[in-house]
XYZ file of N, CA, C and O in Angstrom:
676
model
N 61.665 107.310 132.022
C 61.688 108.287 131.509
C 62.454 108.370 129.985
O 63.523 107.381 129.757
N 62.134 109.102 129.343
C 62.924 109.476 127.816
C 63.422 110.241 127.803
O 62.891 111.248 127.471
N 64.809 110.773 126.953
C 65.028 112.030 126.611
C 64.647 112.316 125.213
O 64.426 111.574 124.731
N 64.224 113.896 125.161
C 64.189 114.073 124.322
C 64.944 114.161 123.041
O 64.407 114.239 121.900
N 66.203 114.370 123.414
C 67.131 114.041 122.535
C 67.900 113.329 122.720
O 69.342 113.817 123.653
N 68.065 112.134 122.449
C 69.314 110.689 122.843
C 70.623 111.247 122.569
O 71.603 110.745 123.564
N 70.906 112.281 121.737
C 72.138 112.661 121.768
C 73.014 113.609 122.435
O 74.196 114.117 122.757
N 71.863 114.256 123.367
C 72.273 115.183 124.265
C 72.545 114.586 125.707
O 71.997 113.393 126.084
N 74.011 115.117 125.935
C 74.308 114.571 127.759
C 73.215 114.928 128.187
O 72.917 116.313 128.486
N 73.177 114.380 129.618
C 71.628 114.388 130.208
C 72.299 115.399 131.152
O 73.379 115.486 131.927
N 71.267 116.326 131.191
C 71.133 117.423 132.146
C 69.887 117.449 133.367
O 69.718 116.468 133.826
N 70.022 118.884 133.418
C 68.725 118.780 134.703
C 67.514 118.189 134.229
O 66.700 117.721 135.224
N 67.210 118.062 132.556
C 66.046 117.698 132.818
C 65.812 116.120 133.375
O 64.738 115.566 133.341
N 67.161 115.670 133.408
C 67.357 113.906 133.793
C 66.781 114.135 135.490
O 66.372 112.771 136.105
N 67.669 115.210 135.863
C 67.077 115.086 137.710
C 65.965 115.664 138.215
O 65.776 115.472 139.035
N 65.285 116.736 137.330
C 64.126 117.241 137.918
C 63.016 116.512 138.413
O 62.321 116.286 139.216
N 62.618 115.337 137.567
C 61.286 114.534 138.497
C 61.863 113.471 139.784
O 60.898 113.513 140.651
N 63.328 113.884 140.113
C 63.828 113.146 141.128
C 63.676 114.782 142.554
O 63.355 114.507 143.346
N 64.114 115.871 141.524
C 63.625 116.985 142.669
C 62.372 116.729 142.893
O 62.079 117.120 144.493
N 61.628 117.093 142.153
C 60.049 116.661 142.098
C 59.603 116.047 143.045
O 59.050 116.336 144.215
N 59.928 114.578 143.206
C 59.781 113.725 144.123
C 60.271 114.069 145.552
O 59.713 113.995 146.758
N 61.150 114.409 145.610
C 62.128 114.875 146.815
C 61.405 116.015 147.808
O 61.195 115.891 148.587
N 60.601 117.165 146.707
C 59.948 118.089 147.413
C 58.572 117.591 147.875
O 58.139 117.882 148.849
N 57.972 116.771 147.136
C 56.802 116.249 147.164
C 56.687 115.455 148.830
O 55.827 115.596 149.856
N 58.034 114.899 149.259
C 57.766 113.833 150.000
C 58.592 114.582 151.288
O 58.905 113.673 152.149
N 59.290 115.745 151.017
C 60.190 116.064 151.943
C 61.806 115.597 152.089
O 62.163 115.396 153.433
N 62.474 115.114 151.356
C 63.545 114.274 151.116
C 64.604 115.439 150.024
O 64.098 116.412 149.802
N 65.777 114.724 150.443
C 66.722 114.996 149.339
C 67.774 114.189 148.400
O 67.321 113.197 148.502
N 68.432 114.740 147.773
C 68.944 114.011 146.671
C 70.631 114.655 146.890
O 70.643 115.973 147.331
N 71.492 113.959 146.051
C 72.881 114.077 145.915
C 73.439 114.229 144.342
O 72.697 113.088 143.381
N 74.011 115.476 143.969
C 74.888 115.658 142.573
C 76.102 114.944 142.768
O 77.019 115.566 143.544
N 76.471 113.940 142.104
C 78.199 113.843 142.027
C 78.866 115.316 141.440
O 78.675 115.500 140.283
N 79.289 115.935 141.917
C 80.286 117.074 141.384
C 81.766 116.711 141.317
O 82.259 116.577 140.656
N 82.532 116.432 142.720
C 84.049 116.314 142.700
C 84.004 115.458 143.318
O 84.368 115.012 144.675
N 84.487 114.155 142.790
C 84.953 112.904 143.721
C 86.002 112.680 144.318
O 86.777 113.668 144.380
N 86.357 112.086 144.754
C 87.333 111.913 145.733
C 88.440 111.242 145.208
O 89.429 110.889 145.850
N 88.325 110.549 144.098
C 88.804 109.594 143.172
C 89.838 110.250 142.306
O 88.930 111.559 141.439
N 91.312 110.019 142.188
C 91.931 110.124 141.138
C 91.626 109.746 139.977
O 90.809 108.393 139.856
N 91.510 110.135 138.462
C 92.502 111.306 138.086
C 91.883 112.163 137.769
O 91.788 113.742 137.963
N 89.873 112.180 137.867
C 88.854 113.276 137.805
C 88.970 114.293 136.571
O 88.601 115.160 136.142
N 89.204 113.524 135.265
C 89.741 114.211 133.819
C 88.350 114.122 133.533
O 88.442 114.995 132.843
N 87.212 114.081 133.832
C 85.866 114.588 133.444
C 85.449 115.439 134.108
O 84.743 116.689 133.557
N 85.548 115.333 135.537
C 85.003 116.204 135.994
C 86.105 117.701 136.041
O 85.681 118.818 136.696
N 87.152 117.792 135.777
C 88.205 118.709 135.764
C 88.329 119.316 133.881
O 89.094 120.048 134.010
N 87.073 118.975 133.556
C 87.389 119.396 132.297
C 86.679 121.019 132.044
O 85.938 120.903 132.886
N 87.142 121.446 131.169
C 86.573 123.187 130.914
C 85.474 123.266 130.417
O 85.234 122.293 129.243
N 84.095 123.544 130.999
C 82.991 123.681 129.939
C 82.515 125.313 129.676
O 82.264 125.451 131.208
N 82.930 125.771 128.879
C 82.646 127.274 128.717
C 83.559 127.601 129.592
O 84.586 127.927 129.992
N 82.982 128.846 130.667
C 83.597 129.398 131.749
C 84.110 128.664 133.441
O 84.409 129.617 133.977
N 83.750 127.248 133.129
C 83.463 126.628 134.757
C 84.244 125.160 134.063
O 83.916 125.006 133.355
N 84.536 124.542 135.364
C 85.081 123.329 134.977
C 83.399 122.574 135.392
O 82.719 123.054 136.116
N 83.637 121.390 134.465
C 82.355 120.327 134.948
C 81.942 120.260 136.318
O 80.913 120.374 136.431
N 82.865 119.773 137.469
C 82.216 119.943 139.034
C 81.863 121.145 139.322
O 80.857 120.953 140.657
N 82.325 122.199 138.972
C 81.647 123.525 139.247
C 80.135 123.453 138.378
O 79.420 123.693 139.373
N 80.048 123.114 137.875
C 79.081 123.236 136.531
C 77.677 122.579 137.474
O 76.440 122.730 138.134
N 78.198 121.201 137.686
C 77.075 120.362 138.523
C 76.882 120.808 140.006
O 75.771 120.679 140.840
N 78.072 121.223 140.560
C 77.877 121.981 141.854
C 76.730 123.212 142.091
O 75.794 123.104 142.632
N 77.220 123.953 140.854
C 76.060 125.220 140.581
C 74.481 124.547 140.479
O 73.481 125.270 140.685
N 74.667 123.438 139.468
C 73.552 123.018 139.394
C 72.655 122.125 140.724
O 71.273 122.650 140.526
N 73.533 121.635 141.669
C 72.848 121.253 142.412
C 72.176 122.634 143.291
O 71.134 122.731 144.208
N 72.992 123.607 143.328
C 72.474 124.843 144.147
C 71.334 125.473 143.535
O 70.301 125.657 144.481
N 71.300 125.550 142.169
C 69.856 125.908 141.314
C 69.225 124.971 141.848
O 67.529 125.837 142.405
N 69.271 123.327 141.855
C 67.852 123.106 141.694
C 67.280 122.574 143.486
O 66.151 122.275 143.543
N 68.170 122.718 144.599
C 68.269 122.765 145.576
C 67.175 124.189 146.523
O 66.072 123.986 147.044
N 66.682 125.124 145.458
C 65.569 126.515 145.214
C 65.926 126.862 146.707
O 66.816 127.218 147.657
N 64.748 126.842 147.032
C 64.090 127.309 148.630
C 65.532 126.857 149.625
O 64.842 126.129 149.621
N 66.131 127.421 150.607
C 66.307 126.754 151.487
C 65.644 126.379 152.483
O 64.947 127.127 152.445
N 66.081 125.101 153.089
C 65.001 124.643 154.209
C 65.714 124.581 155.526
O 66.441 125.551 155.859
N 65.573 123.509 156.653
C 66.252 123.839 157.694
C 67.642 124.166 157.480
O 68.499 123.638 156.774
N 68.096 124.708 158.548
C 69.887 124.963 158.303
C 69.916 126.045 157.314
O 71.354 126.454 157.660
N 69.398 126.370 156.743
C 69.920 127.068 155.359
C 69.978 126.347 154.031
O 70.968 127.320 153.030
N 70.116 125.152 153.973
C 70.303 124.360 152.747
C 68.891 123.980 152.168
O 68.090 123.625 152.806
N 69.121 123.706 150.978
C 68.252 123.354 149.615
C 68.274 121.903 150.004
O 68.759 121.029 150.894
N 67.583 121.189 148.927
C 67.230 119.719 148.974
C 67.997 119.010 147.757
O 67.880 117.650 147.914
N 69.048 119.684 146.991
C 70.092 118.863 146.537
C 71.107 119.529 146.886
O 71.352 120.107 147.059
N 72.242 118.432 147.127
C 73.456 118.080 147.443
C 73.922 118.107 146.714
O 74.015 117.357 145.592
N 75.567 118.052 147.237
C 76.746 117.645 146.407
C 77.508 117.057 146.714
O 77.862 117.030 147.857
N 77.873 115.977 146.223
C 78.988 114.865 146.936
C 80.423 115.512 146.286
O 80.340 116.185 145.197
N 81.284 115.880 147.423
C 82.724 116.464 147.154
C 83.687 115.643 147.712
O 83.533 115.697 149.101
N 84.737 115.121 147.346
C 85.469 114.233 147.812
C 86.910 115.407 148.567
O 86.824 116.147 148.890
N 86.613 113.981 149.801
C 87.683 114.611 150.730
C 89.100 114.735 150.601
O 89.937 115.798 151.089
N 89.447 114.256 149.458
C 90.849 114.353 148.902
C 91.123 115.685 148.074
O 92.384 115.669 147.690
N 90.221 116.261 147.803
C 90.586 117.689 147.240
C 90.125 118.522 148.340
O 89.010 119.542 148.204
N 90.960 119.568 149.296
C 90.290 120.590 149.895
C 90.212 121.871 150.141
O 89.528 122.751 150.134
N 91.198 122.224 148.515
C 90.819 123.516 148.271
C 89.459 123.546 147.408
O 89.155 124.713 147.185
N 89.382 122.474 146.315
C 87.906 122.165 145.722
C 86.778 122.439 146.606
O 85.860 122.787 146.682
N 87.114 121.787 147.800
C 86.011 121.526 149.263
C 85.794 123.326 149.697
O 84.455 123.912 149.721
N 86.938 123.742 149.455
C 87.058 125.277 150.209
C 86.388 125.801 149.062
O 85.461 126.943 149.613
N 86.549 126.132 147.698
C 86.057 126.657 146.693
C 84.430 126.528 146.687
O 83.341 127.237 146.172
N 84.312 125.467 146.835
C 82.733 124.677 146.178
C 81.804 125.273 147.574
O 80.925 125.872 147.366
N 82.406 125.289 149.048
C 81.786 125.780 149.889
C 81.270 127.170 150.029
O 80.429 128.115 149.945
N 82.210 127.939 149.061
C 82.446 129.533 149.147
C 80.877 129.613 147.975
O 80.085 130.416 147.704
N 81.653 128.762 147.181
C 80.411 128.891 145.723
C 78.928 128.668 145.775
O 78.151 128.762 145.452
N 78.656 127.360 147.048
C 77.351 127.228 146.836
C 77.161 127.048 148.506
O 77.040 125.821 149.827
N 76.704 128.103 148.695
C 76.238 128.382 150.051
C 75.036 127.662 150.848
O 74.849 127.611 151.964
N 73.954 126.976 149.827
C 73.186 126.360 149.969
C 73.139 125.084 149.753
O 72.184 124.276 149.839
N 74.428 124.658 149.455
C 74.132 123.127 149.625
C 75.093 122.264 150.355
O 76.092 122.697 150.901
N 74.186 121.268 150.376
C 74.619 120.343 151.257
C 75.381 119.609 151.005
O 75.422 118.755 149.929
N 76.626 119.084 151.389
C 77.530 118.306 150.843
C 77.776 116.912 151.533
O 77.839 116.866 152.705
N 78.234 115.936 150.603
C 78.315 114.499 151.065
C 79.653 114.321 150.931
O 80.224 114.553 149.773
N 80.424 114.128 151.939
C 82.139 113.955 151.595
C 82.526 112.611 151.474
O 82.949 112.412 152.968
N 83.112 112.288 150.553
C 83.354 110.648 150.418
C 84.907 111.125 150.532
O 85.501 112.159 150.732
N 85.973 109.767 151.200
C 87.244 109.948 151.193
C 87.984 110.176 152.279
O 89.160 110.415 152.311
N 87.703 110.037 153.533
C 87.779 110.485 154.627
C 88.784 109.171 154.909
O 87.867 108.036 154.679
N 89.845 108.795 155.571
C 90.518 108.074 156.215
C 91.009 107.217 155.243
O 92.291 107.530 154.514
N 90.811 105.705 154.704
C 91.309 105.238 154.007
C 91.690 105.729 152.383
O 92.976 105.235 151.651
N 90.827 106.574 152.009
C 91.075 107.174 150.663
C 92.520 108.306 151.017
O 92.647 108.872 150.102
N 92.205 108.659 152.381
C 93.357 109.943 152.116
C 92.837 110.864 152.950
O 93.550 111.909 153.597
N 91.670 111.169 152.966
C 91.350 112.775 153.479
C 91.794 112.499 154.990
O 90.941 111.439 155.536
N 91.563 113.849 155.209
C 91.782 114.028 156.399
C 90.968 114.863 157.176
O 90.111 115.606 156.594
N 90.821 115.162 158.636
C 90.165 116.310 159.441
C 90.238 117.758 159.080
O 89.373 118.495 158.525
N 91.594 117.982 158.684
C 91.994 118.893 158.295
C 91.222 119.585 156.683
O 91.033 120.779 156.673
N 91.332 118.310 156.247
C 90.804 118.333 155.079
C 89.594 118.651 154.841
O 88.660 119.685 154.293
N 88.572 118.008 155.193
C 87.142 118.066 155.342
C 86.778 119.227 156.118
O 85.470 119.455 156.040
N 87.721 120.034 156.593
C 87.082 121.246 157.515
C 86.038 122.016 156.469
O 85.089 122.992 157.063
N 86.987 122.177 155.211
C 86.470 123.183 154.264
C 85.122 123.137 154.105
O 84.609 123.693 153.508
N 84.581 121.834 154.327
C 83.214 121.329 153.499
C 82.044 121.686 154.556
O 80.886 122.464 153.948
N 82.178 122.545 155.687
C 81.428 122.834 156.712
C 81.814 124.134 156.555
O 82.044 124.926 156.123
N 80.093 124.852 157.316
C 79.870 126.154 156.942
C 80.519 126.716 157.870
O 80.901 126.316 159.444
N 80.340 128.135 158.411
C 80.715 129.252 159.883
C 80.406 128.509 160.883
O 81.034 128.522 162.177
N 78.946 127.654 160.721
C 78.405 127.006 161.798
C 78.427 126.080 162.377
O 78.094 125.104 163.404
N 79.303 124.800 161.478
C 79.975 123.833 161.744
C 78.717 122.897 160.794
O 78.791 122.063 161.219
N 78.247 123.537 160.138
C 77.065 122.607 159.569
C 76.986 122.589 158.073
O 77.911 122.917 157.465
N 76.316 121.812 157.451
C 76.183 121.549 155.716
C 77.081 120.671 155.557
O 77.498 120.482 153.720
N 77.343 119.565 155.841
C 78.087 118.662 154.977
C 78.284 117.093 156.332
O 78.017 116.930 157.124
N 78.246 116.282 155.376
C 77.844 114.339 156.106
C 79.624 113.818 155.740
O 79.596 113.774 154.156
N 80.403 113.530 156.401
C 81.841 113.318 156.090
C 81.169 111.413 156.438
O 81.226 111.064 157.163
N 81.766 110.990 154.972
C 81.654 109.473 155.060
C 83.385 108.500 154.911
O 84.202 108.896 154.618
N 83.137 107.962 156.056
C 84.287 107.308 156.201
C 83.919 105.395 156.343
O 83.888 105.241 157.065
N 84.036 104.652 155.191
C 83.473 103.516 155.341
C 84.484 102.575 155.688
O 84.321 101.663 157.045
N 85.443 102.031 154.790
C 86.789 101.153 155.085
C 87.372 101.581 156.138
O 87.620 100.539 157.216
N 87.912 102.905 156.510
C 88.452 102.891 157.751
C 87.627 102.843 159.450
O 88.843 102.402 160.088
N 86.586 102.706 158.980
C 85.404 102.000 160.388
C 85.411 100.987 160.406
O 85.652 99.878 161.229
N 85.113 100.133 158.673
C 84.430 98.945 158.854
C 85.788 97.489 158.973
O 85.401 96.998 159.899
N 86.969 98.579 158.652
C 87.826 97.417 158.935
C 88.948 97.822 159.881
O 90.052 97.699 159.958
N 88.703 98.438 160.702
C 89.307 99.184 161.877
C 90.022 98.191 162.649
O 90.945 97.361 163.417
N 89.436 97.118 162.685
C 89.850 95.608 163.448
C 91.156 95.196 162.804
O 91.839 94.605 164.168
N 90.929 95.373 162.057
C 92.366 94.807 161.309
C 93.737 95.634 161.586
O 94.329 94.886 161.634
N 93.130 96.321 162.520
C 94.480 97.386 162.629
C 94.764 96.704 164.506
O 95.910 97.672 165.125
N 93.607 96.159 165.332
C 93.666 95.753 166.799
C 94.668 94.688 166.782
O 95.267 94.602 167.882
N 95.073 94.108 166.017
C 95.956 92.759 166.056
C 94.968 91.324 166.254
O 95.801 90.269 166.846
N 93.779 91.621 166.411
C 92.890 90.994 166.732
C 92.318 89.784 165.948
O 92.666 90.083 164.830
N 91.503 88.683 165.940
C 90.791 87.810 165.194
C 89.422 88.742 164.569
O 88.972 87.589 163.807
N 89.287 89.735 164.486
C 87.801 90.142 163.886
C 86.668 89.990 164.948
O 85.543 90.717 164.684
N 87.225 89.256 166.587
C 86.103 89.440 167.188
C 85.966 90.964 167.703
O 84.515 91.255 168.854
N 86.860 92.204 167.945
C 86.649 93.017 168.477
C 85.876 94.148 167.816
O 86.124 95.222 167.960
N 85.676 93.480 166.713
C 85.156 94.616 165.350
C 84.266 95.421 166.108
O 84.636 96.799 165.413
N 83.277 95.091 166.466
C 82.755 96.463 167.345
C 83.242 97.492 168.038
O 82.945 98.982 167.702
N 84.145 97.082 168.796
C 84.872 97.894 169.601
C 85.658 98.617 168.687
O 86.200 99.955 168.993
N 86.327 98.194 167.849
C 87.246 98.389 166.769
C 86.477 99.461 166.003
O 86.880 100.667 165.764
N 85.381 99.610 165.455
C 84.766 100.617 164.743
C 84.304 101.585 165.958
O 84.102 103.006 164.798
N 83.439 101.146 166.933
C 83.399 102.526 167.472
C 84.136 103.499 167.865
O 84.202 104.513 167.942
N 85.324 102.795 168.136
C 87.080 103.987 168.733
C 87.434 104.358 167.397
O 87.538 105.392 167.222
N 87.194 103.969 166.133
C 87.768 104.461 165.032
C 86.478 105.859 164.502
O 86.792 106.838 164.455
N 85.484 105.367 164.238
C 84.126 106.390 164.569
C 84.265 107.660 165.902
O 84.336 108.434 165.321
N 84.609 107.297 166.802
C 84.822 108.225 167.420
C 86.067 109.652 167.352
O 86.027 110.101 167.849
N 87.127 108.390 166.994
C 88.443 109.049 166.876
C 88.358 110.078 165.570
O 88.763 111.273 165.171
N 87.913 109.466 164.500
C 87.070 110.682 163.632
C 86.173 111.526 163.866
O 86.337 112.560 163.609
N 85.190 111.413 164.904
C 84.242 112.550 165.337
C 85.197 114.069 166.189
O 85.167 114.945 165.866
N 86.324 113.074 166.825
C 87.040 113.941 167.836
C 88.022 114.781 166.656
O 88.479 116.124 166.951
N 88.263 114.245 165.531
C 89.586 114.836 164.512
C 89.193 115.499 164.166
O 89.291 117.093 164.088
N 87.771 115.547 163.690
C 87.077 116.476 162.724
C 86.476 117.468 163.815
O 86.908 119.103 163.556
N 85.930 117.533 164.779
C 85.683 118.370 166.264
C 86.690 119.416 166.409
O 86.353 120.541 166.878
N 87.923 118.671 165.983
C 89.207 119.698 166.632
C 89.258 120.857 165.574
O 89.940 121.999 165.563
N 88.960 120.535 164.355
C 88.716 121.912 163.002
C 87.408 122.495 163.263
O 87.475 123.739 162.354
N 86.709 121.818 163.089
C 84.824 122.548 163.141
C 84.360 122.479 164.264
O 84.078 121.524 164.875
N 83.938 123.949 164.408
C 83.059 124.406 165.661
C 81.576 124.268 165.099
O 81.254 125.203 164.593
N 80.788 123.957 166.113
C 79.723 124.008 166.236
C 78.928 125.463 166.854
O 79.656 125.692 167.807
N 77.878 125.655 166.135
C 77.602 127.401 166.647
C 77.805 128.132 166.183
O 77.256 129.221 165.187
């Protein structure tokens, strides 16, 4: 791919070929909107009447076009667990956008925080917890041979904690 104007910041023209491919093969893609990492100096800049992360979320909503299964389009937004107020605001702003939510566990995001990524039916988000599950064995006091049981227990604890805040239905 070649940009028409190399001095221009990459926009929807760089994403549209991926959207077309996703549509063709029944797949989805995610745009990075609001990460779970501080300080967020670029994503929190004002661009016109919105913040950059809002613009990217709005782009995901627009590019997702016609909602598919469960009312969500083919473009999703990465929205960090460590910013629950922004999650709440983005969910209200992007009703047809699926969220990929990093930052749960080791980065400090909690079940209480991520509840705002889900819609009223308990749908619309995938919460990611890598280190807190992969490294759960380090908290057992063992030598790592129990990593499988520790990972399972951590994943189940995460499921149950989120389930206490997010109800399906």
